[in-house]
């Protein structure tokens, strides 16, 4: 998205502007929303997208809002700024804008999924080290989930067992 590669620029300019009329689509993911506004090609990918999914933004969001004050209205800015870190909240907050409608959601994931998609450095490194030691990826993810979320897994399994035995318990 840097704009330095001529073929990439051409692909984005042509592809993103015409994909829908041929039944196609593109998905572009960046670390920060500001990446979509660094050059004409990146902006074209953003402007020609009907669906925008926004997760919690880092410290660069304030600068982005200063540089692009009309990107989000005041209410949207406040909501996005209030998105907590997933690791602290136990869920991820998501803003979805599609077809002119904007909605906000909380996404809850099981421990395996969290370990699989985690961007937390300690979790990623733990899993990567297991893979480097020769452990298959699926087993490494399961071991990572157990290491970081073991108590949650145990609590859930206990609640399932109690439910199967007819014991009332909130899950």
Short mmCIF file of C-alpha atoms in Angstrom, two decimals:
data_model
loop_
_atom_site.label_atom_id
_atom_site.label_comp_id
_atom_site.label_asym_id
_atom_site.label_seq_id
_atom_site.Cartn_x
_atom_site.Cartn_y
_atom_site.Cartn_z
CA UNK A 1 0.00 0.00 0.00
CA UNK A 2 3.04 2.28 0.04
CA UNK A 3 2.59 3.23 -3.61
CA UNK A 4 6.19 2.44 -4.57
CA UNK A 5 5.40 -0.56 -6.78
CA UNK A 6 3.94 0.42 -10.18
CA UNK A 7 2.24 -2.94 -10.75
CA UNK A 8 0.62 -2.83 -7.34
CA UNK A 9 -0.59 0.74 -7.95
CA UNK A 10 -2.14 -0.28 -11.27
CA UNK A 11 -3.70 -3.40 -9.77
CA UNK A 12 -5.30 -1.45 -6.92
CA UNK A 13 -6.47 1.42 -9.11
CA UNK A 14 -8.03 -0.90 -11.68
CA UNK A 15 -9.07 -3.85 -9.53
CA UNK A 16 -10.65 -2.06 -6.61
CA UNK A 17 -12.65 0.18 -8.93
CA UNK A 18 -14.05 -2.63 -11.11
CA UNK A 19 -14.19 -5.84 -9.04
CA UNK A 20 -17.84 -5.56 -7.98
CA UNK A 21 -19.24 -5.26 -11.49
CA UNK A 22 -17.64 -8.63 -12.27
CA UNK A 23 -18.89 -10.27 -9.08
CA UNK A 24 -15.50 -10.00 -7.40
CA UNK A 25 -14.24 -8.47 -4.23
CA UNK A 26 -11.08 -7.54 -2.37
CA UNK A 27 -10.19 -7.53 1.29
CA UNK A 28 -7.49 -5.24 2.61
CA UNK A 29 -6.29 -5.38 6.20
CA UNK A 30 -3.93 -2.88 7.82
CA UNK A 31 -2.59 -2.32 11.33
CA UNK A 32 -4.06 1.18 11.48
CA UNK A 33 -6.74 3.01 9.56
CA UNK A 34 -4.26 5.75 8.66
CA UNK A 35 -2.59 3.30 6.26
CA UNK A 36 -5.55 3.79 3.91
CA UNK A 37 -4.83 7.50 3.57
CA UNK A 38 -1.09 7.57 2.82
CA UNK A 39 -1.42 7.70 -0.97
CA UNK A 40 -3.90 7.70 -3.84
CA UNK A 41 -3.91 3.93 -4.29
CA UNK A 42 -4.52 3.18 -0.64
CA UNK A 43 -7.27 5.79 -0.57
CA UNK A 44 -8.85 4.19 -3.68
CA UNK A 45 -8.99 0.82 -1.91
CA UNK A 46 -10.74 2.47 1.05
CA UNK A 47 -13.11 4.67 -0.96
CA UNK A 48 -14.19 1.84 -3.27
CA UNK A 49 -15.00 -0.54 -0.44
CA UNK A 50 -18.62 -0.96 0.55
CA UNK A 51 -17.75 -2.66 3.83
CA UNK A 52 -15.42 -1.16 6.42
CA UNK A 53 -14.54 -3.07 9.56
CA UNK A 54 -12.79 -1.07 12.27
CA UNK A 55 -11.23 -2.60 15.36
CA UNK A 56 -9.58 -0.85 18.32
CA UNK A 57 -7.10 1.71 17.04
CA UNK A 58 -3.74 2.46 18.59
CA UNK A 59 -2.17 5.74 19.53
CA UNK A 60 -1.97 6.86 15.90
CA UNK A 61 -5.76 7.23 15.81
CA UNK A 62 -5.63 10.73 17.32
CA UNK A 63 -3.27 11.94 14.60
CA UNK A 64 -5.41 10.24 11.97
CA UNK A 65 -8.48 12.11 13.24
CA UNK A 66 -6.59 15.41 13.18
CA UNK A 67 -5.51 14.77 9.58
CA UNK A 68 -8.93 13.37 8.54
CA UNK A 69 -11.54 15.12 10.69
CA UNK A 70 -14.47 13.99 8.53
CA UNK A 71 -13.58 10.28 8.48
CA UNK A 72 -15.81 9.62 11.50
CA UNK A 73 -18.45 11.77 13.15
CA UNK A 74 -18.05 12.79 16.79
CA UNK A 75 -20.14 9.91 18.13
CA UNK A 76 -18.24 7.33 16.06
CA UNK A 77 -14.91 8.77 17.21
CA UNK A 78 -15.98 8.48 20.84
CA UNK A 79 -17.14 4.90 20.45
CA UNK A 80 -13.98 3.78 18.63
CA UNK A 81 -11.78 5.54 21.19
CA UNK A 82 -13.62 3.66 23.95
CA UNK A 83 -12.87 0.22 22.48
CA UNK A 84 -10.89 -1.61 25.18
CA UNK A 85 -7.94 -3.92 24.57
CA UNK A 86 -9.31 -7.39 23.88
CA UNK A 87 -6.96 -8.94 26.42
CA UNK A 88 -8.31 -6.66 29.14
CA UNK A 89 -12.00 -6.92 28.23
CA UNK A 90 -12.22 -10.57 27.20
CA UNK A 91 -13.73 -9.61 23.84
CA UNK A 92 -12.97 -7.47 20.80
CA UNK A 93 -15.01 -4.45 19.80
CA UNK A 94 -15.85 -4.03 16.15
CA UNK A 95 -17.43 -1.25 14.09
CA UNK A 96 -18.97 -2.50 10.84
CA UNK A 97 -20.10 -0.09 8.17
CA UNK A 98 -21.87 -1.78 5.27
CA UNK A 99 -24.38 -0.52 2.76
CA UNK A 100 -24.70 2.83 4.50
CA UNK A 101 -25.45 1.26 7.89
CA UNK A 102 -23.08 1.31 10.85
CA UNK A 103 -23.25 -1.18 13.71
CA UNK A 104 -21.07 -1.95 16.72
CA UNK A 105 -20.39 -5.41 18.09
CA UNK A 106 -18.52 -7.36 20.72
CA UNK A 107 -16.79 -10.47 19.44
CA UNK A 108 -16.19 -13.27 21.93
CA UNK A 109 -13.86 -16.11 21.00
CA UNK A 110 -13.02 -19.43 22.57
CA UNK A 111 -9.46 -19.90 23.89
CA UNK A 112 -8.30 -21.92 20.86
CA UNK A 113 -9.45 -19.18 18.47
CA UNK A 114 -7.85 -16.47 20.60
CA UNK A 115 -4.55 -18.38 20.63
CA UNK A 116 -4.82 -18.92 16.89
CA UNK A 117 -5.37 -15.26 16.00
CA UNK A 118 -3.61 -13.51 18.87
CA UNK A 119 -1.43 -10.51 18.13
CA UNK A 120 -0.11 -10.46 21.69
CA UNK A 121 3.66 -10.83 21.45
CA UNK A 122 3.97 -13.30 24.33
CA UNK A 123 1.28 -15.61 22.95
CA UNK A 124 2.62 -15.46 19.40
CA UNK A 125 6.19 -16.10 20.56
CA UNK A 126 5.11 -19.00 22.77
CA UNK A 127 3.32 -20.69 19.89
CA UNK A 128 6.11 -19.98 17.39
CA UNK A 129 8.70 -21.49 19.72
CA UNK A 130 6.66 -24.69 19.98
CA UNK A 131 6.42 -24.91 16.19
CA UNK A 132 10.18 -24.28 15.84
CA UNK A 133 10.75 -27.17 18.26
CA UNK A 134 8.88 -29.42 15.82
CA UNK A 135 5.38 -29.41 17.28
CA UNK A 136 2.62 -29.45 14.63
CA UNK A 137 0.80 -26.10 14.34
CA UNK A 138 -2.56 -27.36 15.64
CA UNK A 139 -0.93 -28.89 18.72
CA UNK A 140 1.12 -25.72 19.28
CA UNK A 141 -2.04 -23.60 19.18
CA UNK A 142 -3.78 -25.98 21.60
CA UNK A 143 -0.77 -25.84 23.94
CA UNK A 144 -0.71 -22.03 23.69
CA UNK A 145 -4.42 -21.86 24.52
CA UNK A 146 -3.89 -24.17 27.49
CA UNK A 147 -0.89 -22.16 28.70
CA UNK A 148 -2.57 -18.75 28.53
CA UNK A 149 -6.23 -19.67 29.04
CA UNK A 150 -5.99 -22.93 30.99
CA UNK A 151 -8.13 -21.78 33.91
CA UNK A 152 -10.86 -20.54 31.58
CA UNK A 153 -10.83 -23.88 29.74
CA UNK A 154 -11.01 -25.80 33.03
CA UNK A 155 -13.87 -23.64 34.34
CA UNK A 156 -15.83 -24.14 31.12
CA UNK A 157 -15.28 -27.91 31.11
CA UNK A 158 -16.38 -28.10 34.75
CA UNK A 159 -19.53 -26.10 33.98
CA UNK A 160 -20.33 -28.46 31.09
CA UNK A 161 -19.89 -31.50 33.33
CA UNK A 162 -22.13 -29.99 36.00
CA UNK A 163 -24.76 -29.18 33.41
CA UNK A 164 -24.64 -32.75 32.10
CA UNK A 165 -25.19 -33.97 35.68
CA UNK A 166 -28.13 -31.60 36.12
CA UNK A 167 -26.33 -29.20 38.46
CA UNK A 168 -27.37 -25.59 37.93
CA UNK A 169 -24.36 -23.42 37.05
CA UNK A 170 -23.94 -20.21 35.10
CA UNK A 171 -21.58 -20.57 32.13
#
